[in-house]
Amino acid sequence: MSGSHCRCGMSLRVRAAAFTVFLLAILLAATAGVSRAHAQSAGDLGRLNHEIERLYGENKIAAAVPLAERYVELARQRYGEDNPEFATALTWLGSLYAAEERLAEAEPLLKRALEIREKALGPDHPLVGTSLANLANLYQRMGRSAEAEELEKRAKAIRESAAGSDELEALPRQIQELRWSGKEAEAVTLAEHYVALAKERYGENQPDFAPPLLLLAQLYASQKRAADAEALFKQAIEIRRAAFGSDNVQVADALVPLAYFYQSQGRYEEAEALFQRVLVIRKKALGPESDGVVSTLEALAGLYEAAGRKAEADELWAAVHEIQKKTPRPYFAELEQTSYAVVKVYYATDRAKTGETDPAKVYAGDRGDLSLGFCTVSIPRDHRMGALEAPSVWRLEFSNDPEHFVVLLSVTETDQANFYQDVTARMKASPGKLAFIFVHGYNVTFADAARRTAQMAYDLGFDGVPVFYSWPSQASYAAYKVDETNAEWAVVDFKNFLEQFARQSGADSIFLIAHSMGSRVLAGALKELVLEDPSIRPKFKEIIFAAPDIDADTFRRDIAPKIFTATRAATLYASSGDYALMASRTFAGYRRAGDVEGGVTLAPGLDTIDASNIRADFIGHSYYGDSSSVLGDLRDLILFGKRPEQRKRLSPVVAGASRYWVFAQ
C-alpha cells in the first residue's frame, strides 16, 4: 500500500448485533461481492461499505475505487453533504485515491471529511482525530512535513484527552492504530500484552476476558497463524458459553468471528453450521425480524455466494429485503443533536494523587491523604436502566463518547470549606434534604466508582446529593489480599469523613450503601462512630449492604448488634448466584453475609432480601446496580421509605421465628 493507511470513522451508532459482520469483514475478507443492483437501501449501503473494506484489506485497490465512488454518491443522496456518514464515505474514497498515488485528488476529499466532522461533532471528537491523522499521513507523503506535524499534534492531543481511558481501555485503540499504520507485528505484540493485562484484571474464565482474546485471534488470523487464531476464538466462545449458557446472544456474537474465520479458510461447511447456530439463537432471543437476524442472514448469503451457491444466496437476500421493507434498518445513524445528561457526584477518597490530568488517572491504587471534591459524569440519551455503558472492543469502540457511554468527564478536588459550601447549597435545593454515600467494593477504580455512583443516582431519580467514598482498591482480581488490607486501613478515614459529613452537609437523611468489600469499610467505620457518639445514628436513615463480603457469623455477632436498631433501618441484599462471594468463602473457609448458599443472614433490625432470582452481571456480584429490578426496589426504599412488605417486587419467606424476602419471579 506504499506506506499508506486508512482510518475511516465507523457509524456513530453501530448496532451490537451487526457489529461482528463488520469487524471480520475488515480483517478476514469475509463477504462476497455486492452488485450495483443491491446498492439501493441503507442495508445495501452497509454491504457496499463492507465490500470496500474487504477489497482494501486484500490490497485490491483498483476494484475498490469504483465501489467507493458509488458509495459517496449514495451517501450524498441518503444523508446530505453535511452528515458525518457522508464524511466516512469521503474518507474511504480519499484513502483509496491516496493508495493509488492520486494524492492531489485525495486531499480535497479528506479535507472536506475533516470539515464535516469538526462542524457536526465538535473539534475534540475522536472521529475528528481520525480525520486529522488521515490528512497528516497524506501531507507527509506529499512532502508537506510541517503541515503534517501540526495536524498530527492535534490528532495526538485528541487521542490523549479521551475522557476516562485507563491503560486497559486505551490499548485496543493503540492496537488498531498500529494495524492501520501497517505495523502488524507491533500490533500483535501489544495485543498479547493486552491479553495478559486483561487476564490479570478479570481472570481467565470471565467474559470480560473474551474481547481481548477475540482481538488477538483476529490479528493472528491476518498473519496466517491459523492454528493460534482458531484456538483463541474457541477459548473466547467457551468462556461465554460457561458464563451465559449455550443459547445466549453473547455466545452467538462470539461464534460469528469463528464462522468468518472458517469461511476465509475455505471451510464452508463448518462456517455454515456456525452461522445457522447463530441464526437459531438470535431468532429466539431477539425476534425473527431483528437486526441480529438480518445481519446473520446477510452473512449466510455472503457465505453462499463465496461457495458458489448463488440461488441460495439470492433467496436469503430476498428474505433480507422483505424484512427491511417492513422495518428499515439503516447501518448509519442519522445525525442527532448532541444530547446527554451530566450528573454531578461528590467524592471523598484516600487514594494517592498521581499528578495526571486524565480524569480516570487522577487517583491511583496507592494510599494517600483524605481528599474531597466532585466529578461530572455523562449519561447517554439512550441509557438503559441498570447499564453502565462503556466502549466495547467487540463493537470497535475505542474512545469514550459521552453521547453513547457513561463517561467520567471531570474530577475537581476542593478544600473542606468549599466542599461543604457546595454540598449544603445543593442540599438546600433537595426537597427532602437527602444524601446517599456509596462505598465501592474490591477490584474497582476511582473512575468506575464515580461512574457507578452517577448511574445509580440517575436511575434512582435521586434529587439529593450523591456521594461516593473511594478507598485504594488495586482494581485487579489478583489483588484480593491487598484490597483486604487497604479496606481495613481505610476504616479510620471513612469514619472521620462520615462524622464530618453528617455534621456539616445539612442533610436530614443520609443513606449509606456499601458493596462487596466496601461493606467492611462501612461496617468498621459505623461501629466505631456509633460507639463514640450514639446520637449520630439517627442521621443515617438506612444502611444498605449489597453483596457484603463479610464473614456471616461475624456480621451477626459483632456488627449487627452495634449498628442496627429495632426500627428496621437496615437492608441486606444477598444471592446464591454470587460467584465472587463463593470464591471468597472458599478462600476464607466460611460463608459470607451476602451469600445465601447454605443459609440466609438474618438479624434483628435487618431486612434481608434474597436476590438469587436476579440475573445481572456474569458473576452475579453487581446486581445492586446492574438490575432494574433491584434498582426499582432501592428506589421504593430510598425515595418512598417503603419496607419490604410494601414493595410489590418482593415476597416473604418464613424462616422459623424470622422472615426474609425474595424477588418474585
JSON list of N, CA and C in Angstrom, two decimals, residues 459-494:
[
{"chain": "A", "resi": 459, "resn": "ASP", "atom": "N", "xyz": [-30.49, 6.59, 37.68]},
{"chain": "A", "resi": 459, "resn": "ASP", "atom": "CA", "xyz": [-31.53, 5.56, 37.56]},
{"chain": "A", "resi": 459, "resn": "ASP", "atom": "C", "xyz": [-32.54, 5.62, 38.70]},
{"chain": "A", "resi": 460, "resn": "LEU", "atom": "N", "xyz": [-32.08, 6.03, 39.87]},
{"chain": "A", "resi": 460, "resn": "LEU", "atom": "CA", "xyz": [-32.99, 6.13, 41.01]},
{"chain": "A", "resi": 460, "resn": "LEU", "atom": "C", "xyz": [-33.84, 7.39, 40.94]},
{"chain": "A", "resi": 461, "resn": "GLY", "atom": "N", "xyz": [-33.46, 8.35, 40.10]},
{"chain": "A", "resi": 461, "resn": "GLY", "atom": "CA", "xyz": [-34.15, 9.64, 40.10]},
{"chain": "A", "resi": 461, "resn": "GLY", "atom": "C", "xyz": [-33.89, 10.39, 41.39]},
{"chain": "A", "resi": 462, "resn": "PHE", "atom": "N", "xyz": [-32.67, 10.27, 41.89]},
{"chain": "A", "resi": 462, "resn": "PHE", "atom": "CA", "xyz": [-32.32, 10.81, 43.20]},
{"chain": "A", "resi": 462, "resn": "PHE", "atom": "C", "xyz": [-32.07, 12.32, 43.09]},
{"chain": "A", "resi": 463, "resn": "ASP", "atom": "N", "xyz": [-32.84, 13.13, 43.83]},
{"chain": "A", "resi": 463, "resn": "ASP", "atom": "CA", "xyz": [-32.70, 14.57, 43.73]},
{"chain": "A", "resi": 463, "resn": "ASP", "atom": "C", "xyz": [-31.95, 15.17, 44.90]},
{"chain": "A", "resi": 464, "resn": "GLY", "atom": "N", "xyz": [-31.26, 14.32, 45.66]},
{"chain": "A", "resi": 464, "resn": "GLY", "atom": "CA", "xyz": [-30.43, 14.80, 46.75]},
{"chain": "A", "resi": 464, "resn": "GLY", "atom": "C", "xyz": [-28.97, 14.92, 46.32]},
{"chain": "A", "resi": 465, "resn": "VAL", "atom": "N", "xyz": [-28.07, 14.66, 47.25]},
{"chain": "A", "resi": 465, "resn": "VAL", "atom": "CA", "xyz": [-26.63, 14.77, 47.00]},
{"chain": "A", "resi": 465, "resn": "VAL", "atom": "C", "xyz": [-26.02, 13.37, 46.93]},
{"chain": "A", "resi": 466, "resn": "PRO", "atom": "N", "xyz": [-25.59, 12.93, 45.75]},
{"chain": "A", "resi": 466, "resn": "PRO", "atom": "CA", "xyz": [-24.92, 11.62, 45.64]},
{"chain": "A", "resi": 466, "resn": "PRO", "atom": "C", "xyz": [-23.42, 11.74, 45.93]},
{"chain": "A", "resi": 467, "resn": "VAL", "atom": "N", "xyz": [-22.93, 10.88, 46.80]},
{"chain": "A", "resi": 467, "resn": "VAL", "atom": "CA", "xyz": [-21.53, 10.92, 47.22]},
{"chain": "A", "resi": 467, "resn": "VAL", "atom": "C", "xyz": [-20.97, 9.51, 47.13]},
{"chain": "A", "resi": 468, "resn": "PHE", "atom": "N", "xyz": [-19.69, 9.40, 46.80]},
{"chain": "A", "resi": 468, "resn": "PHE", "atom": "CA", "xyz": [-19.04, 8.09, 46.90]},
{"chain": "A", "resi": 468, "resn": "PHE", "atom": "C", "xyz": [-17.73, 8.22, 47.66]},
{"chain": "A", "resi": 469, "resn": "TYR", "atom": "N", "xyz": [-17.40, 7.16, 48.38]},
{"chain": "A", "resi": 469, "resn": "TYR", "atom": "CA", "xyz": [-16.11, 7.08, 49.07]},
{"chain": "A", "resi": 469, "resn": "TYR", "atom": "C", "xyz": [-15.27, 6.03, 48.35]},
{"chain": "A", "resi": 470, "resn": "SER", "atom": "N", "xyz": [-14.10, 6.45, 47.87]},
{"chain": "A", "resi": 470, "resn": "SER", "atom": "CA", "xyz": [-13.24, 5.54, 47.11]},
{"chain": "A", "resi": 470, "resn": "SER", "atom": "C", "xyz": [-11.97, 5.26, 47.89]},
{"chain": "A", "resi": 471, "resn": "TRP", "atom": "N", "xyz": [-11.89, 4.07, 48.42]},
{"chain": "A", "resi": 471, "resn": "TRP", "atom": "CA", "xyz": [-10.69, 3.62, 49.13]},
{"chain": "A", "resi": 471, "resn": "TRP", "atom": "C", "xyz": [-9.72, 3.00, 48.11]},
{"chain": "A", "resi": 472, "resn": "PRO", "atom": "N", "xyz": [-8.45, 2.80, 48.48]},
{"chain": "A", "resi": 472, "resn": "PRO", "atom": "CA", "xyz": [-7.44, 2.42, 47.48]},
{"chain": "A", "resi": 472, "resn": "PRO", "atom": "C", "xyz": [-7.47, 0.96, 47.04]},
{"chain": "A", "resi": 473, "resn": "SER", "atom": "N", "xyz": [-8.54, 0.58, 46.33]},
{"chain": "A", "resi": 473, "resn": "SER", "atom": "CA", "xyz": [-8.58, -0.73, 45.69]},
{"chain": "A", "resi": 473, "resn": "SER", "atom": "C", "xyz": [-7.57, -0.77, 44.56]},
{"chain": "A", "resi": 474, "resn": "GLN", "atom": "N", "xyz": [-6.99, -1.95, 44.34]},
{"chain": "A", "resi": 474, "resn": "GLN", "atom": "CA", "xyz": [-5.97, -2.10, 43.29]},
{"chain": "A", "resi": 474, "resn": "GLN", "atom": "C", "xyz": [-6.57, -2.32, 41.91]},
{"chain": "A", "resi": 475, "resn": "ALA", "atom": "N", "xyz": [-7.89, -2.51, 41.84]},
{"chain": "A", "resi": 475, "resn": "ALA", "atom": "CA", "xyz": [-8.57, -2.74, 40.55]},
{"chain": "A", "resi": 475, "resn": "ALA", "atom": "C", "xyz": [-7.98, -3.92, 39.81]},
{"chain": "A", "resi": 476, "resn": "SER", "atom": "N", "xyz": [-7.75, -5.01, 40.53]},
{"chain": "A", "resi": 476, "resn": "SER", "atom": "CA", "xyz": [-7.22, -6.23, 39.92]},
{"chain": "A", "resi": 476, "resn": "SER", "atom": "C", "xyz": [-7.80, -7.43, 40.65]},
{"chain": "A", "resi": 477, "resn": "TYR", "atom": "N", "xyz": [-8.26, -8.42, 39.88]},
{"chain": "A", "resi": 477, "resn": "TYR", "atom": "CA", "xyz": [-8.77, -9.64, 40.51]},
{"chain": "A", "resi": 477, "resn": "TYR", "atom": "C", "xyz": [-7.69, -10.33, 41.33]},
{"chain": "A", "resi": 478, "resn": "ALA", "atom": "N", "xyz": [-6.45, -10.18, 40.90]},
{"chain": "A", "resi": 478, "resn": "ALA", "atom": "CA", "xyz": [-5.35, -10.88, 41.57]},
{"chain": "A", "resi": 478, "resn": "ALA", "atom": "C", "xyz": [-4.95, -10.22, 42.89]},
{"chain": "A", "resi": 479, "resn": "ALA", "atom": "N", "xyz": [-5.47, -9.01, 43.16]},
{"chain": "A", "resi": 479, "resn": "ALA", "atom": "CA", "xyz": [-5.01, -8.25, 44.32]},
{"chain": "A", "resi": 479, "resn": "ALA", "atom": "C", "xyz": [-6.02, -8.29, 45.47]},
{"chain": "A", "resi": 480, "resn": "TYR", "atom": "N", "xyz": [-6.71, -9.41, 45.63]},
{"chain": "A", "resi": 480, "resn": "TYR", "atom": "CA", "xyz": [-7.74, -9.51, 46.67]},
{"chain": "A", "resi": 480, "resn": "TYR", "atom": "C", "xyz": [-7.15, -9.24, 48.06]},
{"chain": "A", "resi": 481, "resn": "LYS", "atom": "N", "xyz": [-6.01, -9.83, 48.37]},
{"chain": "A", "resi": 481, "resn": "LYS", "atom": "CA", "xyz": [-5.42, -9.67, 49.70]},
{"chain": "A", "resi": 481, "resn": "LYS", "atom": "C", "xyz": [-4.98, -8.22, 49.94]},
{"chain": "A", "resi": 482, "resn": "VAL", "atom": "N", "xyz": [-4.44, -7.58, 48.91]},
{"chain": "A", "resi": 482, "resn": "VAL", "atom": "CA", "xyz": [-4.05, -6.18, 49.06]},
{"chain": "A", "resi": 482, "resn": "VAL", "atom": "C", "xyz": [-5.29, -5.32, 49.30]},
{"chain": "A", "resi": 483, "resn": "ASP", "atom": "N", "xyz": [-6.35, -5.59, 48.56]},
{"chain": "A", "resi": 483, "resn": "ASP", "atom": "CA", "xyz": [-7.59, -4.85, 48.77]},
{"chain": "A", "resi": 483, "resn": "ASP", "atom": "C", "xyz": [-8.14, -5.06, 50.18]},
{"chain": "A", "resi": 484, "resn": "GLU", "atom": "N", "xyz": [-8.05, -6.30, 50.67]},
{"chain": "A", "resi": 484, "resn": "GLU", "atom": "CA", "xyz": [-8.48, -6.56, 52.06]},
{"chain": "A", "resi": 484, "resn": "GLU", "atom": "C", "xyz": [-7.74, -5.67, 53.04]},
{"chain": "A", "resi": 485, "resn": "THR", "atom": "N", "xyz": [-6.43, -5.60, 52.87]},
{"chain": "A", "resi": 485, "resn": "THR", "atom": "CA", "xyz": [-5.60, -4.80, 53.76]},
{"chain": "A", "resi": 485, "resn": "THR", "atom": "C", "xyz": [-5.95, -3.32, 53.65]},
{"chain": "A", "resi": 486, "resn": "ASN", "atom": "N", "xyz": [-6.14, -2.84, 52.42]},
{"chain": "A", "resi": 486, "resn": "ASN", "atom": "CA", "xyz": [-6.44, -1.43, 52.23]},
{"chain": "A", "resi": 486, "resn": "ASN", "atom": "C", "xyz": [-7.85, -1.07, 52.70]},
{"chain": "A", "resi": 487, "resn": "ALA", "atom": "N", "xyz": [-8.78, -2.00, 52.59]},
{"chain": "A", "resi": 487, "resn": "ALA", "atom": "CA", "xyz": [-10.13, -1.75, 53.10]},
{"chain": "A", "resi": 487, "resn": "ALA", "atom": "C", "xyz": [-10.09, -1.55, 54.62]},
{"chain": "A", "resi": 488, "resn": "GLU", "atom": "N", "xyz": [-9.32, -2.40, 55.29]},
{"chain": "A", "resi": 488, "resn": "GLU", "atom": "CA", "xyz": [-9.18, -2.26, 56.74]},
{"chain": "A", "resi": 488, "resn": "GLU", "atom": "C", "xyz": [-8.50, -0.94, 57.09]},
{"chain": "A", "resi": 489, "resn": "TRP", "atom": "N", "xyz": [-7.47, -0.59, 56.31]},
{"chain": "A", "resi": 489, "resn": "TRP", "atom": "CA", "xyz": [-6.73, 0.65, 56.54]},
{"chain": "A", "resi": 489, "resn": "TRP", "atom": "C", "xyz": [-7.63, 1.88, 56.37]},
{"chain": "A", "resi": 490, "resn": "ALA", "atom": "N", "xyz": [-8.59, 1.81, 55.46]},
{"chain": "A", "resi": 490, "resn": "ALA", "atom": "CA", "xyz": [-9.42, 2.97, 55.12]},
{"chain": "A", "resi": 490, "resn": "ALA", "atom": "C", "xyz": [-10.51, 3.25, 56.15]},
{"chain": "A", "resi": 491, "resn": "VAL", "atom": "N", "xyz": [-10.73, 2.35, 57.09]},
{"chain": "A", "resi": 491, "resn": "VAL", "atom": "CA", "xyz": [-11.85, 2.50, 58.04]},
{"chain": "A", "resi": 491, "resn": "VAL", "atom": "C", "xyz": [-11.78, 3.81, 58.80]},
{"chain": "A", "resi": 492, "resn": "VAL", "atom": "N", "xyz": [-10.60, 4.17, 59.29]},
{"chain": "A", "resi": 492, "resn": "VAL", "atom": "CA", "xyz": [-10.47, 5.39, 60.10]},
{"chain": "A", "resi": 492, "resn": "VAL", "atom": "C", "xyz": [-10.77, 6.63, 59.27]},
{"chain": "A", "resi": 493, "resn": "ASP", "atom": "N", "xyz": [-10.23, 6.68, 58.05]},
{"chain": "A", "resi": 493, "resn": "ASP", "atom": "CA", "xyz": [-10.50, 7.83, 57.18]},
{"chain": "A", "resi": 493, "resn": "ASP", "atom": "C", "xyz": [-11.99, 7.95, 56.87]},
{"chain": "A", "resi": 494, "resn": "PHE", "atom": "N", "xyz": [-12.63, 6.82, 56.60]},
{"chain": "A", "resi": 494, "resn": "PHE", "atom": "CA", "xyz": [-14.05, 6.87, 56.27]},
{"chain": "A", "resi": 494, "resn": "PHE", "atom": "C", "xyz": [-14.88, 7.26, 57.48]}
]
